[in-house]
Coordinates of C-alpha atoms in Angstrom, one line a residue:
M1 CA -15.0 -13.9 7.7
D2 CA -18.0 -16.1 6.7
E3 CA -17.7 -19.7 5.7
K4 CA -18.0 -18.9 2.0
D5 CA -15.1 -16.4 2.0
L6 CA -12.9 -18.7 4.1
T7 CA -13.5 -21.6 1.6
E8 CA -12.5 -19.3 -1.3
L9 CA -9.4 -18.1 0.5
K10 CA -8.3 -21.6 1.3
S11 CA -8.9 -22.8 -2.2
A12 CA -6.8 -19.9 -3.6
F13 CA -3.8 -20.8 -1.3
E14 CA -4.2 -24.5 -1.9
A15 CA -4.2 -24.0 -5.7
A16 CA -1.0 -22.1 -5.3
G17 CA 0.6 -24.9 -3.3
Q18 CA 0.5 -22.8 -0.1
G19 CA -2.3 -24.5 1.8
H20 CA 0.0 -25.1 4.8
V21 CA -0.6 -21.6 6.1
F22 CA -4.0 -22.8 7.5
E23 CA -2.4 -25.6 9.4
Y24 CA -2.6 -24.0 12.8
L25 CA -6.0 -22.2 12.2
P26 CA -8.1 -24.5 14.4
S27 CA -5.8 -24.1 17.4
L28 CA -5.9 -20.3 17.3
S29 CA -8.0 -18.0 19.4
E30 CA -10.7 -16.0 17.7
A31 CA -8.6 -12.9 17.6
E32 CA -5.6 -14.8 16.3
Q33 CA -7.7 -16.4 13.6
S34 CA -9.1 -13.0 12.5
S35 CA -5.6 -11.5 12.4
L36 CA -4.2 -14.3 10.3
L37 CA -7.1 -14.4 7.9
E38 CA -6.9 -10.6 7.4
Q39 CA -3.2 -11.0 6.6
L40 CA -3.8 -13.8 4.1
K41 CA -6.5 -11.8 2.4
G42 CA -3.9 -9.1 1.6
I43 CA -1.5 -11.6 -0.2
E44 CA -1.9 -12.1 -3.9
V45 CA -1.0 -15.7 -3.6
D46 CA -1.8 -16.5 -7.3
K47 CA 1.1 -14.2 -8.4
L48 CA 3.6 -15.4 -5.9
S49 CA 5.0 -18.4 -7.7
K50 CA 5.4 -16.4 -10.9
L51 CA 7.4 -13.7 -9.1
L52 CA 9.6 -16.3 -7.5
E53 CA 10.2 -18.1 -10.8
S54 CA 11.1 -14.8 -12.6
A55 CA 13.4 -13.8 -9.8
L56 CA 15.2 -17.2 -9.7
S57 CA 15.7 -17.1 -13.4
E58 CA 17.5 -13.7 -13.3
Q59 CA 20.9 -13.9 -14.9
K60 CA 23.8 -12.2 -13.2
S61 CA 25.6 -10.0 -15.7
D62 CA 29.3 -10.6 -16.4
G63 CA 29.7 -7.1 -17.5
S64 CA 30.1 -7.9 -21.2
D65 CA 26.7 -6.5 -22.1
I66 CA 27.2 -3.2 -20.2
T67 CA 27.9 -0.1 -22.2
S68 CA 28.0 3.6 -21.4
F69 CA 24.9 5.7 -21.5
S70 CA 24.6 6.8 -25.2
K71 CA 22.3 9.8 -24.8
N72 CA 23.3 13.3 -23.9
V73 CA 23.7 14.0 -20.2
A74 CA 22.8 17.7 -19.6
Q75 CA 24.7 19.6 -17.0
V76 CA 22.9 22.1 -14.7
N77 CA 25.9 24.4 -15.0
D78 CA 25.8 24.5 -18.8
N79 CA 23.4 27.2 -19.7
A80 CA 25.2 28.3 -22.9
D81 CA 22.2 27.9 -25.1
G82 CA 19.7 28.9 -22.4
Q83 CA 18.6 25.3 -21.9
I84 CA 18.6 25.5 -18.1
T85 CA 16.8 28.8 -18.2
K86 CA 14.2 27.3 -20.6
S87 CA 13.9 24.2 -18.5
R88 CA 13.3 26.1 -15.3
Q89 CA 10.5 28.1 -17.0
I90 CA 8.9 25.0 -18.4
G91 CA 9.0 23.4 -15.0
L92 CA 7.4 26.5 -13.3
D93 CA 4.7 26.6 -15.9
A94 CA 3.9 22.9 -15.4
I95 CA 3.7 23.5 -11.6
K96 CA 1.5 26.5 -12.1
S97 CA -0.8 24.4 -14.2
G98 CA -1.1 21.8 -11.5
E99 CA 0.6 19.1 -13.5
V100 CA 3.4 18.3 -11.1
A101 CA 3.5 16.2 -7.9
A102 CA 6.2 15.2 -5.5
L103 CA 6.6 11.7 -3.9
V104 CA 9.0 11.0 -1.1
L105 CA 10.2 7.5 -0.2
A106 CA 9.9 7.6 3.6
G107 CA 9.5 4.0 4.8
G108 CA 12.8 3.9 6.7
Q109 CA 13.4 4.4 10.5
G110 CA 16.1 6.5 12.0
T111 CA 17.8 3.5 13.7
R112 CA 21.2 4.1 12.2
L113 CA 21.0 7.8 13.3
G114 CA 20.3 6.7 16.9
F115 CA 16.7 8.0 16.5
N116 CA 13.7 6.0 17.5
G117 CA 11.1 7.1 14.8
P118 CA 10.6 7.7 11.1
K119 CA 13.7 9.1 9.5
G120 CA 11.7 12.0 8.0
M121 CA 11.0 13.2 11.6
Y122 CA 14.7 13.6 12.2
D123 CA 16.2 17.0 13.0
I124 CA 19.8 17.4 11.7
G125 CA 20.5 20.2 14.1
M126 CA 20.0 23.4 12.2
P127 CA 19.0 26.5 14.2
S128 CA 15.3 26.2 13.2
K129 CA 15.2 22.5 14.4
R130 CA 13.4 21.6 11.1
S131 CA 12.9 18.0 10.4
L132 CA 13.6 16.5 7.0
F133 CA 9.8 16.3 6.5
Q134 CA 9.4 20.0 7.3
M135 CA 12.2 21.0 5.0
I136 CA 10.5 19.2 2.1
S137 CA 7.0 20.5 2.9
E138 CA 8.2 24.1 3.2
R139 CA 10.2 24.0 0.0
L140 CA 7.1 22.8 -1.8
T141 CA 5.1 25.7 -0.3
K142 CA 7.8 28.2 -1.5
L143 CA 8.0 26.7 -4.9
S144 CA 4.3 26.8 -5.5
Q145 CA 4.4 30.5 -4.6
L146 CA 7.2 31.1 -7.1
A147 CA 5.4 29.3 -9.8
S148 CA 2.2 31.3 -9.2
S149 CA 4.0 34.6 -8.9
T150 CA 3.2 37.3 -11.4
S151 CA 6.9 37.5 -12.1
A152 CA 7.4 33.8 -12.5
S153 CA 6.8 34.1 -16.2
E154 CA 9.8 36.5 -16.6
E155 CA 12.7 34.5 -17.8
V156 CA 16.3 35.3 -16.9
D157 CA 18.4 36.5 -19.8
E158 CA 19.0 33.7 -22.2
G159 CA 22.5 32.5 -22.0
S160 CA 23.1 33.8 -18.5
E161 CA 23.9 31.7 -15.5
P162 CA 20.7 30.6 -13.6
D163 CA 22.1 31.5 -10.2
A164 CA 20.5 33.3 -7.3
K165 CA 21.9 36.7 -8.4
K166 CA 20.4 36.6 -11.8
Q167 CA 17.0 35.1 -11.4
K168 CA 14.3 37.8 -11.5
T169 CA 11.7 35.9 -9.5
D170 CA 12.0 37.1 -5.9
A171 CA 10.6 36.9 -2.5
G172 CA 8.9 40.2 -2.8
A173 CA 6.9 39.4 -5.9
T174 CA 3.1 39.6 -5.9
H175 CA 1.6 36.1 -5.9
A176 CA -1.5 34.9 -7.5
T177 CA -3.3 32.1 -5.6
A178 CA -0.6 29.5 -5.3
K179 CA -1.3 26.2 -6.9
T180 CA -0.4 23.6 -4.3
I181 CA 2.1 20.9 -5.3
P182 CA 0.6 17.6 -4.0
L183 CA 3.0 15.6 -1.7
Y184 CA 2.7 11.8 -1.7
I185 CA 4.5 10.0 1.2
M186 CA 5.3 6.3 0.9
T187 CA 5.6 5.0 4.4
S188 CA 6.0 1.4 5.7
P189 CA 3.9 -0.6 8.2
I190 CA 6.3 0.2 11.0
N191 CA 6.0 4.0 10.6
H192 CA 2.8 4.8 8.7
T193 CA 0.6 5.8 11.7
E194 CA 3.4 7.8 13.4
T195 CA 4.1 9.7 10.2
E196 CA 0.5 10.5 9.6
E197 CA 0.1 11.7 13.2
Y198 CA 3.3 13.8 13.0
F199 CA 2.0 15.7 10.0
K200 CA -1.4 16.2 11.5
S201 CA 0.0 17.4 14.8
N202 CA 2.1 19.9 12.9
S203 CA -0.7 21.2 10.7
Y204 CA 0.9 19.5 7.7
F205 CA 3.7 22.2 7.9
G206 CA 1.5 24.7 6.1
L207 CA 0.4 22.4 3.2
P208 CA -3.4 21.9 2.7
S209 CA -4.2 18.6 4.4
D210 CA -5.9 17.3 1.2
S211 CA -2.7 17.8 -0.7
V212 CA -0.8 15.3 1.4
Y213 CA -1.4 11.6 0.7
F214 CA 0.1 8.8 2.7
F215 CA 0.4 5.2 1.5
Q216 CA 2.3 2.2 2.6
Q217 CA 5.1 0.4 0.9
G218 CA 4.2 -3.1 -0.3
M219 CA 5.0 -6.3 1.6
L220 CA 5.5 -9.8 0.3
P221 CA 5.6 -13.1 2.2
C222 CA 9.1 -14.6 2.9
L223 CA 9.6 -18.0 1.3
T224 CA 11.6 -21.1 2.0
N225 CA 14.2 -22.1 -0.6
D226 CA 11.7 -24.3 -2.2
G227 CA 9.1 -21.5 -2.5
K228 CA 6.8 -22.2 0.5
I229 CA 5.5 -19.3 2.6
I230 CA 7.2 -19.1 6.0
M231 CA 5.1 -18.8 9.1
E232 CA 6.7 -16.6 11.7
T233 CA 4.3 -17.7 14.4
K234 CA 1.2 -19.9 14.3
S235 CA -0.9 -16.9 13.5
K236 CA 1.4 -14.8 11.4
V237 CA 3.1 -15.0 8.0
S238 CA 6.6 -13.8 7.9
M239 CA 6.5 -10.7 5.7
A240 CA 9.1 -8.3 4.3
P241 CA 9.1 -5.0 2.4
D242 CA 9.2 -5.5 -1.4
G243 CA 12.0 -2.9 -1.9
N244 CA 11.6 0.7 -3.1
G245 CA 10.6 -0.6 -6.5
G246 CA 7.4 -1.7 -4.7
I247 CA 6.3 2.0 -5.1
Y248 CA 4.6 1.3 -8.4
P249 CA 2.1 -1.5 -7.3
S250 CA 1.7 0.3 -4.0
M251 CA 0.5 3.5 -5.8
V252 CA -2.3 1.4 -7.4
K253 CA -3.3 -0.6 -4.3
A254 CA -3.4 2.5 -2.0
G255 CA -5.3 4.6 -4.5
A256 CA -2.4 7.1 -4.9
L257 CA -2.3 6.7 -8.7
E258 CA -6.0 7.3 -9.0
D259 CA -5.7 10.4 -6.8
M260 CA -3.0 11.8 -9.1
K261 CA -5.2 11.2 -12.1
K262 CA -8.1 13.0 -10.4
K263 CA -5.8 15.9 -9.6
G264 CA -4.7 16.2 -13.2
I265 CA -1.1 15.3 -12.4
K266 CA 1.0 14.5 -15.5
Y267 CA 4.6 14.5 -14.1
L268 CA 5.9 13.0 -10.9
H269 CA 9.2 13.7 -9.0
V270 CA 10.2 10.8 -6.8
F271 CA 13.1 11.1 -4.3
S272 CA 14.4 9.6 -1.0
I273 CA 13.8 11.2 2.4
D274 CA 17.4 11.0 3.5
N275 CA 18.7 14.0 1.4
A276 CA 18.7 17.2 3.4
L277 CA 19.3 19.2 0.2
V278 CA 16.7 17.6 -2.0
K279 CA 14.8 20.1 -4.2
P280 CA 11.3 18.6 -4.3
A281 CA 9.5 19.1 -7.7
D282 CA 12.7 20.8 -8.9
P283 CA 11.5 23.0 -11.8
V284 CA 14.8 22.8 -13.6
F285 CA 14.8 18.9 -13.5
M286 CA 11.1 18.6 -14.2
G287 CA 11.3 21.2 -17.0
Y288 CA 14.3 19.6 -18.6
C289 CA 12.6 16.2 -18.7
I290 CA 9.4 17.7 -20.1
K291 CA 11.4 19.7 -22.7
E292 CA 13.2 16.6 -23.8
G293 CA 9.9 14.6 -24.1
A294 CA 11.2 12.1 -21.6
D295 CA 9.0 9.4 -20.2
C296 CA 11.5 8.8 -17.3
G297 CA 14.4 10.9 -16.0
N298 CA 17.3 10.6 -13.6
K299 CA 19.0 13.3 -11.7
V300 CA 22.7 12.3 -11.1
L301 CA 25.9 13.5 -9.5
W302 CA 29.2 12.8 -11.3
K303 CA 31.3 10.5 -9.3
S304 CA 34.0 12.2 -7.2
H305 CA 36.5 9.5 -8.2
A306 CA 36.5 6.3 -10.4
H307 CA 35.9 3.9 -7.5
E308 CA 33.2 5.8 -5.5
K309 CA 30.8 3.1 -4.4
V310 CA 27.7 4.3 -6.2
G311 CA 25.6 2.8 -9.0
V312 CA 25.8 4.6 -12.3
I313 CA 23.5 5.2 -15.3
A314 CA 24.6 3.0 -18.2
E315 CA 23.0 0.7 -20.8
K316 CA 22.5 -3.0 -21.2
G317 CA 21.4 -4.2 -24.6
G318 CA 20.9 -0.6 -25.6
K319 CA 18.4 0.0 -22.8
P320 CA 19.1 2.5 -20.0
C321 CA 19.7 1.0 -16.5
I322 CA 21.5 1.5 -13.3
V323 CA 24.7 -0.7 -12.9
E324 CA 26.0 -1.2 -9.4
Y325 CA 29.6 -0.3 -8.8
S326 CA 30.4 -4.0 -8.1
D327 CA 29.2 -5.0 -11.6
I328 CA 31.6 -2.9 -13.6
T329 CA 35.3 -3.8 -14.2
T330 CA 38.2 -1.7 -13.0
E331 CA 38.9 -0.7 -16.6
M332 CA 35.3 0.4 -17.1
A333 CA 35.3 2.4 -13.8
E334 CA 38.5 4.2 -14.8
K335 CA 37.7 4.9 -18.4
T336 CA 37.5 8.6 -19.4
D337 CA 36.3 10.5 -22.4
D338 CA 38.3 13.0 -24.5
N339 CA 37.8 15.6 -21.8
G340 CA 39.1 13.4 -19.0
R341 CA 35.6 12.8 -17.6
L342 CA 34.6 9.4 -16.3
V343 CA 32.6 7.5 -18.9
F344 CA 30.8 5.6 -16.2
G345 CA 30.5 8.6 -13.9
A346 CA 26.8 9.5 -13.7
G347 CA 26.1 8.5 -10.1
N348 CA 22.5 7.5 -9.1
I349 CA 21.1 9.3 -6.1
C350 CA 17.5 8.1 -6.1
N351 CA 16.0 11.2 -7.7
H352 CA 13.7 10.4 -10.6
F353 CA 11.2 11.9 -13.0
Y354 CA 8.2 10.0 -14.5
T355 CA 5.3 10.8 -16.6
L356 CA 2.1 9.4 -15.1
D357 CA 1.4 7.7 -18.4
F358 CA 4.7 5.9 -18.3
I359 CA 3.9 4.4 -14.8
D360 CA 0.4 3.6 -15.7
K361 CA 0.7 2.2 -19.2
V362 CA 4.3 0.8 -19.3
V363 CA 5.6 0.1 -15.8
L364 CA 2.7 -1.5 -14.1
P365 CA 1.9 -4.0 -16.8
N366 CA 5.5 -5.2 -16.8
M367 CA 6.3 -5.3 -13.0
G368 CA 6.1 -9.1 -12.7
D369 CA 9.5 -9.7 -14.2
M370 CA 11.4 -7.2 -12.0
Y371 CA 11.8 -9.0 -8.7
H372 CA 15.1 -10.2 -7.3
V373 CA 16.0 -12.9 -4.8
A374 CA 17.6 -11.9 -1.5
R375 CA 18.6 -14.8 0.7
K376 CA 18.2 -13.8 4.3
K377 CA 17.9 -15.1 7.9
I378 CA 14.1 -15.3 8.4
P379 CA 12.5 -16.1 11.7
F380 CA 10.2 -19.2 11.5
Y381 CA 7.8 -21.1 13.7
D382 CA 9.2 -24.4 14.9
Q383 CA 6.3 -26.9 15.3
E384 CA 8.2 -29.3 17.5
K385 CA 9.5 -26.6 19.9
K386 CA 6.4 -24.5 19.6
V387 CA 8.5 -21.3 19.4
T388 CA 9.8 -18.8 16.8
I389 CA 13.3 -19.6 15.9
K390 CA 15.8 -16.9 14.8
P391 CA 18.2 -18.6 12.5
T392 CA 22.0 -17.9 12.4
S393 CA 22.4 -18.5 8.7
N394 CA 20.3 -17.8 5.6
N395 CA 17.3 -20.0 5.5
G396 CA 14.9 -18.4 3.1
I397 CA 14.1 -15.8 0.4
K398 CA 12.8 -12.3 0.4
L399 CA 11.6 -10.9 -3.0
E400 CA 12.4 -7.3 -3.7
T401 CA 12.6 -4.9 -6.5
F402 CA 14.4 -1.6 -7.0
I403 CA 12.9 1.6 -8.1
F404 CA 15.3 1.9 -11.1
D405 CA 14.5 -1.6 -12.4
V406 CA 11.9 0.0 -14.6
F407 CA 14.5 2.2 -16.5
P408 CA 15.0 -0.4 -19.3
L409 CA 11.3 0.1 -20.2
S410 CA 12.0 3.8 -21.0
E411 CA 12.0 4.8 -24.6
S412 CA 13.2 8.4 -23.9
M413 CA 15.3 8.7 -20.8
A414 CA 16.6 12.1 -19.8
V415 CA 19.5 12.6 -17.4
L416 CA 20.6 15.8 -15.7
D417 CA 23.9 16.2 -13.9
V418 CA 23.7 18.5 -10.9
N419 CA 26.0 20.1 -8.3
R420 CA 26.8 17.9 -5.3
E421 CA 27.3 20.8 -2.9
E422 CA 23.9 22.2 -3.8
E423 CA 21.7 19.1 -4.1
F424 CA 23.1 16.2 -2.1
A425 CA 23.5 16.0 1.7
P426 CA 22.8 12.4 2.7
V427 CA 21.6 11.7 6.2
K428 CA 22.3 8.0 6.7
N429 CA 24.9 7.5 9.4
A430 CA 25.0 8.3 13.1
P431 CA 26.2 11.7 14.3
G432 CA 30.0 11.8 14.5
S433 CA 30.4 9.7 11.4
A434 CA 32.9 10.9 8.8
S435 CA 30.4 10.9 5.9
D436 CA 26.7 11.0 5.2
S437 CA 25.8 12.0 8.7
P438 CA 23.7 14.8 10.2
D439 CA 27.0 16.7 10.9
T440 CA 28.1 16.6 7.3
A441 CA 24.6 17.5 6.1
R442 CA 24.6 20.5 8.4
V443 CA 27.9 21.7 7.0
L444 CA 26.6 21.4 3.4
L445 CA 23.3 23.2 4.3
S446 CA 25.1 25.9 6.1
S447 CA 27.7 26.4 3.4
L448 CA 25.0 26.7 0.8
S449 CA 23.0 29.2 2.8
K450 CA 26.2 31.4 3.2
K451 CA 26.8 31.1 -0.6
W452 CA 23.2 32.3 -1.3
V453 CA 23.6 35.3 1.0
S454 CA 27.0 36.3 -0.5
D455 CA 25.6 35.9 -4.0
A456 CA 22.7 38.1 -3.1
G457 CA 25.0 40.9 -2.0
G458 CA 25.1 40.2 1.7
N459 CA 28.3 40.7 3.6
L460 CA 29.0 37.8 6.0
V461 CA 30.5 38.9 9.3
G462 CA 31.0 37.2 12.7
E463 CA 31.7 33.5 12.9
K464 CA 32.0 32.9 9.2
D465 CA 33.1 29.3 9.7
S466 CA 29.9 28.5 11.6
N467 CA 27.8 25.5 10.5
S468 CA 24.6 27.0 11.9
C469 CA 23.8 29.3 9.1
E470 CA 20.3 28.8 7.6
V471 CA 18.0 30.3 5.0
S472 CA 14.5 29.1 5.6
P473 CA 12.8 27.2 2.8
L474 CA 10.0 29.7 3.2
T475 CA 12.4 32.6 2.5
S476 CA 14.0 31.0 -0.6
Y477 CA 13.7 27.7 -2.5
A478 CA 17.1 27.8 -4.3
G479 CA 18.7 31.1 -3.4
E480 CA 16.3 33.4 -5.3
G481 CA 14.8 36.5 -3.9
L482 CA 17.4 37.2 -1.2
E483 CA 18.6 40.6 -2.6
K484 CA 15.8 42.5 -0.8
V485 CA 16.6 40.8 2.4
V486 CA 20.4 40.9 2.5
A487 CA 21.9 43.1 -0.2
G488 CA 24.3 45.7 1.1
K489 CA 23.9 44.5 4.7
D490 CA 26.2 42.9 7.2
I491 CA 24.8 39.4 8.0
E492 CA 26.1 38.1 11.3
C493 CA 27.1 34.4 11.3
P494 CA 25.5 32.2 12.5
F495 CA 22.2 33.3 11.1
S496 CA 18.7 32.1 10.5
L497 CA 16.8 34.1 7.8

């Protein structure tokens, strides 16, 4: 860095009241100086105080301003008026037109799973040994084939159930040149390089390399309680991820948003890596949101009981939002409608739809007011002892934002309630855990595969209780097209089709 650039950088930090970050610069080696200055260049210090001020002024809700979601929540099982059939076709048409992209939040490590690497590389133990990343990639490949199929424009009979037995699109259809569904992968500094190398070494799991775009989650400096940047060492600022809501500014900074625009993307499906049953670019969900003219959408699961610990879609001040389970009263949690259904029951599973215009023109200009304060134990450099101290109590602030913090900006939110056993297999806890583990995910994946085979006319024999039954994503995206493979045949369990 030349003298002019250094002077400008120092001036910017001093103007923001953060000039102390240069205190140790003269005593650092040339390599250390270069590292620190490069880090400081990446910090938008002029915005830091505003973010902190906004976060500190956030008011904790007492619950009095929380009301139930006032719009219709569609149910994927309710196809009485053909709305699910129509939604699926609209979604397939949008995919075929190259207007849909998928984005997976994959910044986490597999530490809680006992796995030393990016969570997306984790194999839950199915016969194929597919990782979570491979499942998503191959589902996208199959879906692009379905959308481009000559029979994709054939709708199932209006008013019929949209299950695997009744969908006319099948694995044997003749395909036009498949329009690739771009996959955007948000990583973190700790797993970005390893994730990129993993995809490259596996030939991007069949996806064209230019359709897979990697970008890193944003980072923000950690602050003292009076707003000063914390130095972790003499040559390093203490940084922390800015939360999954950091996806929006990160898309801009990394060029992902611009890439989407160049590709002609209009609609974006965003979801978390840790769901083994996720349907990337789900044509039903995407199509429903498009049909409803939504700028933002949320795929939900109805709570299994009133006190399930999950955030729910609701409203504050007439605006859609996610309310954490801890922020609603017992009375609200247990309230039911005339049909006995929980009023505050639409559980959030981090599965969202956006128009690109909504992100670009509404979300990004309003991001500054969406950060929250998280008080944490933050390692800091002790000048007297000349070492980094790891505190035993909270000593500072991390600023973070959540992906759903933008929901109140939506003018036309769409919500679709889907089936838990078909779309939600969380992989969060270590093997052997009673819930949300690779074992429970394997059971769900295997059970769904067996259901698909039975629905397609296959006769399950052998170890029918086996949890090692698998239909490849390349064979079927959501149970369609299996009739030609299994109808009228004995299918020995366990199986891999």
